[in-house]
Amino acid sequence: MPSHVVIVGGSMGGLRAAEQLIANKFDGIITIVGDEQHMPYNRPPLSKDVLAAERDEQNSTLDHWHSSVAFRQRKSIADVQWKLGTPAVSSDLDSKTVTLADGEVLHYDGLVVATGLRPRRLDLPGPKSGRHVIRTLDDAIGLRGELEPGNRVVVVGGGFIGCETAATARTLGCEVHIVEPLAVPMIRPLGEEFGNTLRRVHEAFGVHVHTGVSVERAVACGDDSRRLSAVILSDGTRLDADVLIESVGSHPNVEWLDGNGLDLGNGVLCDNHLRVESRPDVVAVGDIARFPDPATGNIPRRIEHWCIPTDTAKRAAVSLIHHLNGAGEDTTVFSPLPSFWSDQFGLRLQGYGSPGDADHVSVLEGDLSNPIDDDPSALDGTVVGYYRGSQLVGVVMISPAPASARKYRDAIETSRAAVLTS
Ligand SMILES: Cc1cc2nc3c(=O)[nH]c(=O)nc-3n(C[C@H](O)[C@H](O)[C@H](O)COP(=O)(O)OP(=O)(O)OC[C@H]3O[C@@H](n4cnc5c(N)ncnc54)[C@H](O)[C@@H]3O)c2cc1C
């Protein structure tokens, strides 16, 4: 009997895992289970191009939007079996089975966990309509329908996705407020000085930024108790609102793995080869995988960047195939370079490494205090270095020239390599 690998999670991580299994000569059967109806698609455009796109008769269908963001289906995965629109609800890793919501039980020889994240929701009293998150294509299309010019939009959470969504809504002509509980937007990934510069960019374009406060309550319209009309902040401020976008973090989708004795605190704990603890027939990929990286101190962590589903899938496929073939352990150290980007008001932020690990920050090129007015390109070419002691652990650039991006990417690679060989 040919081996059977079940991949749970039909998005980028699941797709890349199937491609990598086949690229590494797995010749058994692969089944991908996904709870979304759609074939895998790219999420970064959801808070950028999909939200910003003009709406007209021709492009308003779900199929149109899906085809604009869908991943290319390579010929190599033509024989993969897809079970979409049916979530996995439970699993028994001793008997090697996964149970789907429709009652079907899948038996596997190898299992790939690729179920990613779902948005955290605010527990707010008040009306539920007008409240949005943005994780799926359906979320983005639902939100796009409410971003009409003049509509009042409150974005809770000043992280990358919250700030991107705020920038897009403002560009569409909405009146936009960001509500961030910390002192500065994007302070965790970028630090105080950079975060304050991006605050100035948002304010220059007319976004109102409220920091050090949270949303306490949603208020309904007088004539319709289900419709949102305002939110009340923790300092008592009232912000009129037609739309509330909750961008306040996420939960790993791990519940279907409950009862197997795994460490599921903040994702699925794996070893450096993406094997789930004491289960060499189970690997995890993408946003849900919590794995140690010797270049960043070996503390297991999840990384929510677009590059990670591909990098982890490459490593996890090799680990699983070694196990299924009874081959000895591949001891190659896995240390993927985190890389990320964000687009806001025409600025492209490009980052490498782990800026959040820094204990001090230094502007290496340009000037974060340059005046912006309505032209943020005054910041183009700025490069900020993030240091832990004397080690460069991260770099974030604003709209860098390609040669500069390569130079600083190389610098981070060199710095990480030095840790690995020390
Ligand atoms: C709006 C948005 C913008 C982003 N922009 C950027 C960016 O600019 N730059 C960047 O570097 N990264 C960005 N990212 C992050 C990047 O898109 C993610 O890191 C990547 O999508 C993770 O892929 P994944 O396959 O691991 O998880 P996911 O994409 O979350 O996929 C998991 C899949 O599993 C499914 N699933 C969940 N539970 C079950 C179950 N029980 N059974 C079956 N299926 C299940 C989910 O529905 C989903 O389809 C962005 C993400 C979002 C949401």
Coordinates of C-alpha atoms in Angstrom, one line a residue, residues 26-298:
F26 CA 7.3 11.2 -2.0
D27 CA 5.3 8.9 -4.3
G28 CA 2.3 8.1 -2.0
I29 CA -1.1 9.7 -1.7
I30 CA -1.5 13.2 -0.4
T31 CA -4.9 14.6 0.9
I32 CA -5.3 18.3 1.8
V33 CA -8.1 19.1 4.2
G34 CA -9.2 22.8 4.4
D35 CA -12.1 24.5 6.1
E36 CA -12.3 27.3 3.6
Q37 CA -14.1 26.6 0.3
H38 CA -11.3 28.2 -1.7
M39 CA -8.2 26.7 -3.2
P40 CA -5.1 28.3 -1.6
Y41 CA -4.7 32.0 -2.1
N42 CA -2.3 34.7 -1.0
R43 CA -3.2 36.7 2.1
P44 CA -1.0 39.8 2.0
P45 CA -3.1 41.5 -0.8
L46 CA -6.2 41.2 1.4
S47 CA -5.3 44.3 3.5
K48 CA -3.8 46.1 0.5
D49 CA -4.8 45.5 -3.2
V50 CA -8.1 43.6 -2.5
L51 CA -9.4 46.3 -0.1
A52 CA -8.1 49.1 -2.3
A53 CA -9.5 47.9 -5.6
E54 CA -12.2 49.8 -7.5
R55 CA -15.5 48.0 -7.2
D56 CA -17.5 47.6 -10.4
E57 CA -19.9 45.1 -11.9
Q58 CA -17.3 42.9 -13.5
N59 CA -14.9 42.5 -10.6
S60 CA -17.4 42.2 -7.7
T61 CA -17.8 38.4 -7.9
L62 CA -16.1 36.1 -5.4
D63 CA -14.5 34.1 -8.3
H64 CA -13.0 37.3 -9.7
W65 CA -11.4 38.1 -6.4
H66 CA -10.2 34.6 -5.8
S67 CA -8.5 34.3 -9.1
S68 CA -6.8 37.6 -8.5
V69 CA -5.1 36.2 -5.4
A70 CA -5.0 32.4 -5.9
F71 CA -1.6 30.7 -5.9
R72 CA -0.6 29.1 -9.2
Q73 CA -1.4 25.4 -9.3
R74 CA 1.8 23.6 -10.3
K75 CA 1.4 20.5 -12.5
S76 CA 3.4 18.5 -9.9
I77 CA 0.4 18.5 -7.5
A78 CA -2.2 17.5 -10.0
D79 CA -2.8 14.2 -8.2
V80 CA -3.3 15.8 -4.7
Q81 CA -6.8 15.1 -3.3
W82 CA -8.6 18.1 -1.9
K83 CA -11.3 18.1 0.7
L84 CA -12.3 21.7 1.0
G85 CA -15.1 23.3 3.1
T86 CA -14.7 20.6 5.7
P87 CA -12.7 21.3 8.8
A88 CA -10.8 18.6 10.8
V89 CA -12.6 18.5 14.2
S90 CA -10.5 16.0 16.1
S91 CA -7.5 13.6 15.8
D92 CA -6.1 10.5 17.4
L93 CA -2.3 10.5 16.9
D94 CA -2.0 7.0 18.4
S95 CA -4.3 5.4 15.9
K96 CA -3.1 7.9 13.2
T97 CA -6.5 9.3 12.3
V98 CA -8.1 12.7 11.6
T99 CA -11.9 13.1 11.8
L100 CA -13.6 15.7 9.6
A101 CA -16.8 17.7 10.4
D102 CA -18.8 15.6 8.0
G103 CA -17.8 12.4 10.0
E104 CA -15.2 11.1 7.5
V105 CA -12.2 9.5 9.2
L106 CA -8.9 9.8 7.4
H107 CA -6.1 7.3 8.2
Y108 CA -2.6 8.6 7.7
D109 CA 1.0 7.5 7.7
G110 CA 2.3 11.0 8.0
L111 CA 0.4 14.1 9.1
V112 CA 1.2 17.8 8.3
V113 CA -0.3 20.4 10.6
A114 CA -0.9 23.6 8.6
T115 CA -4.0 25.2 10.2
G116 CA -2.6 28.7 10.8
L117 CA -4.3 31.3 12.8
R118 CA -7.7 33.0 13.3
P119 CA -8.2 36.6 14.4
R120 CA -8.7 37.3 18.1
R121 CA -12.1 39.1 18.7
L122 CA -12.8 41.9 21.1
D123 CA -15.2 41.0 23.8
L124 CA -17.3 44.2 23.6
P125 CA -20.8 44.9 24.8
G126 CA -23.0 46.5 22.1
P127 CA -24.1 45.8 18.5
K128 CA -22.3 43.2 16.4
S129 CA -23.0 44.5 12.9
G130 CA -20.3 46.7 11.3
R131 CA -17.6 44.8 13.2
H132 CA -14.9 43.2 11.0
V133 CA -11.7 41.2 11.1
I134 CA -9.4 40.5 8.2
R135 CA -7.9 37.1 7.7
T136 CA -9.8 35.5 4.8
L137 CA -10.8 36.5 1.3
D138 CA -14.4 36.5 2.5
D139 CA -13.5 38.8 5.4
A140 CA -11.8 41.2 2.9
I141 CA -14.7 41.3 0.5
G142 CA -17.2 41.8 3.3
L143 CA -15.1 44.7 4.7
R144 CA -14.5 46.3 1.2
G145 CA -18.3 46.6 0.8
E146 CA -18.4 49.0 3.8
L147 CA -15.4 51.2 3.0
E148 CA -17.4 53.9 1.2
P149 CA -16.0 57.4 1.0
G150 CA -17.0 59.4 4.1
N151 CA -17.7 56.3 6.2
R152 CA -16.3 56.5 9.7
V153 CA -13.9 53.6 10.4
V154 CA -12.2 52.8 13.7
V155 CA -9.3 50.3 13.5
V156 CA -8.4 48.7 16.9
G157 CA -4.8 47.7 17.0
G158 CA -1.9 49.6 15.5
G159 CA 0.2 46.6 14.3
F160 CA 1.2 46.0 10.7
I161 CA -2.2 44.7 9.5
G162 CA -4.2 47.3 11.5
C163 CA -2.0 50.2 10.1
E164 CA -2.1 48.8 6.5
T165 CA -5.9 48.5 6.7
A166 CA -6.2 52.0 8.1
A167 CA -4.0 53.4 5.3
T168 CA -6.1 51.6 2.7
A169 CA -9.4 52.8 4.2
R170 CA -8.1 56.4 4.3
T171 CA -7.0 56.2 0.7
L172 CA -10.5 55.1 -0.2
G173 CA -11.9 58.3 1.4
C174 CA -13.0 57.0 4.8
E175 CA -12.6 59.0 8.0
V176 CA -10.2 56.8 9.9
H177 CA -9.2 56.4 13.6
I178 CA -6.5 54.0 14.9
V179 CA -6.9 53.0 18.5
E180 CA -3.7 51.5 19.9
P181 CA -3.4 50.5 23.6
L182 CA 0.4 50.9 23.6
A183 CA 2.1 54.3 23.6
V184 CA 3.2 54.1 19.9
P185 CA 1.8 52.2 16.9
M186 CA 4.0 49.3 15.7
I187 CA 6.2 49.8 18.7
R188 CA 6.8 46.0 19.2
P189 CA 8.1 45.2 15.8
L190 CA 9.8 48.6 15.0
G191 CA 10.6 50.4 18.2
E192 CA 9.5 53.8 19.5
E193 CA 11.3 56.2 17.1
F194 CA 10.3 54.3 13.9
G195 CA 6.7 53.8 15.2
N196 CA 6.4 57.5 15.9
T197 CA 7.6 58.3 12.4
L198 CA 4.9 56.0 11.0
R199 CA 2.4 57.7 13.2
R200 CA 3.4 61.1 11.6
V201 CA 2.9 59.5 8.2
H202 CA -0.6 58.4 9.1
E203 CA -1.5 61.7 10.6
A204 CA -0.1 63.6 7.6
F205 CA -2.7 61.7 5.5
G206 CA -5.5 62.5 7.9
V207 CA -5.7 59.4 10.0
H208 CA -6.5 60.1 13.7
V209 CA -4.2 58.1 16.0
H210 CA -5.2 57.5 19.6
T211 CA -2.6 55.7 21.7
G212 CA -2.6 54.4 25.3
V213 CA -6.3 53.7 25.1
S214 CA -8.6 50.8 24.2
V215 CA -12.2 50.4 23.1
E216 CA -14.5 49.7 26.0
R217 CA -17.9 49.6 24.3
A218 CA -19.8 49.7 21.0
V219 CA -22.8 52.0 20.8
A220 CA -25.9 51.2 18.7
C221 CA -27.9 53.6 16.5
G222 CA -30.9 55.1 18.1
D223 CA -33.3 53.6 15.5
D224 CA -31.6 50.2 15.0
S225 CA -30.1 48.5 18.1
R226 CA -28.1 46.1 15.8
R227 CA -26.3 48.8 13.9
L228 CA -23.0 50.4 15.1
S229 CA -22.9 54.2 15.5
A230 CA -20.0 54.8 17.8
V231 CA -17.3 53.3 20.1
I232 CA -16.4 54.5 23.6
L233 CA -12.7 54.5 24.5
S234 CA -11.2 53.7 27.9
D235 CA -10.6 57.5 28.5
G236 CA -14.3 58.2 27.8
T237 CA -13.7 59.6 24.2
R238 CA -16.6 58.8 21.9
L239 CA -15.7 58.1 18.2
D240 CA -18.6 58.0 15.7
A241 CA -18.2 54.8 13.7
D242 CA -19.9 52.9 10.9
V243 CA -17.2 50.3 10.8
L244 CA -15.0 48.7 13.6
I245 CA -12.0 46.7 12.4
E246 CA -10.6 44.4 15.1
S247 CA -6.9 43.9 14.4
V248 CA -5.8 42.7 17.8
G249 CA -3.8 39.5 17.3
S250 CA -4.7 35.9 16.6
H251 CA -5.3 32.4 18.0
P252 CA -3.6 29.3 16.5
N253 CA -6.1 26.8 15.2
V254 CA -5.1 23.9 17.4
E255 CA -8.3 22.6 18.9
W256 CA -8.6 19.6 16.5
L257 CA -5.3 18.3 18.0
D258 CA -6.7 18.4 21.6
G259 CA -6.4 15.2 23.7
N260 CA -3.1 14.0 22.3
G261 CA -0.9 15.3 25.1
L262 CA 0.8 17.9 22.8
D263 CA 2.1 21.2 24.0
L264 CA -0.4 23.5 22.1
G265 CA 0.3 26.7 24.1
N266 CA 0.7 29.4 21.4
G267 CA 0.9 27.1 18.4
V268 CA 2.2 23.5 18.0
L269 CA 5.5 22.9 19.7
C270 CA 8.1 21.3 17.3
D271 CA 11.7 20.5 17.3
N272 CA 14.2 22.3 15.0
H273 CA 13.2 19.9 12.2
L274 CA 9.5 20.8 12.5
R275 CA 8.6 17.4 14.0
V276 CA 5.9 17.6 16.6
E277 CA 7.4 16.5 20.0
S278 CA 7.7 12.7 20.3
R279 CA 5.6 12.2 17.1
P280 CA 8.1 11.8 14.2
D281 CA 5.1 11.1 11.9
V282 CA 3.7 14.5 12.5
V283 CA 5.2 17.8 11.3
A284 CA 3.9 21.4 11.4
V285 CA 4.4 24.3 9.0
G286 CA 3.6 28.0 8.6
D287 CA 2.1 30.4 11.2
I288 CA 1.1 27.6 13.6
A289 CA 4.6 26.0 14.0
R290 CA 6.5 27.0 17.1
F291 CA 10.0 25.9 16.6
P292 CA 13.5 26.7 18.0
D293 CA 16.0 28.6 15.9
P294 CA 19.7 28.4 17.1
A295 CA 20.3 31.8 15.4
T296 CA 17.8 33.5 17.8
G297 CA 18.6 31.7 21.1
N298 CA 16.7 28.4 20.5

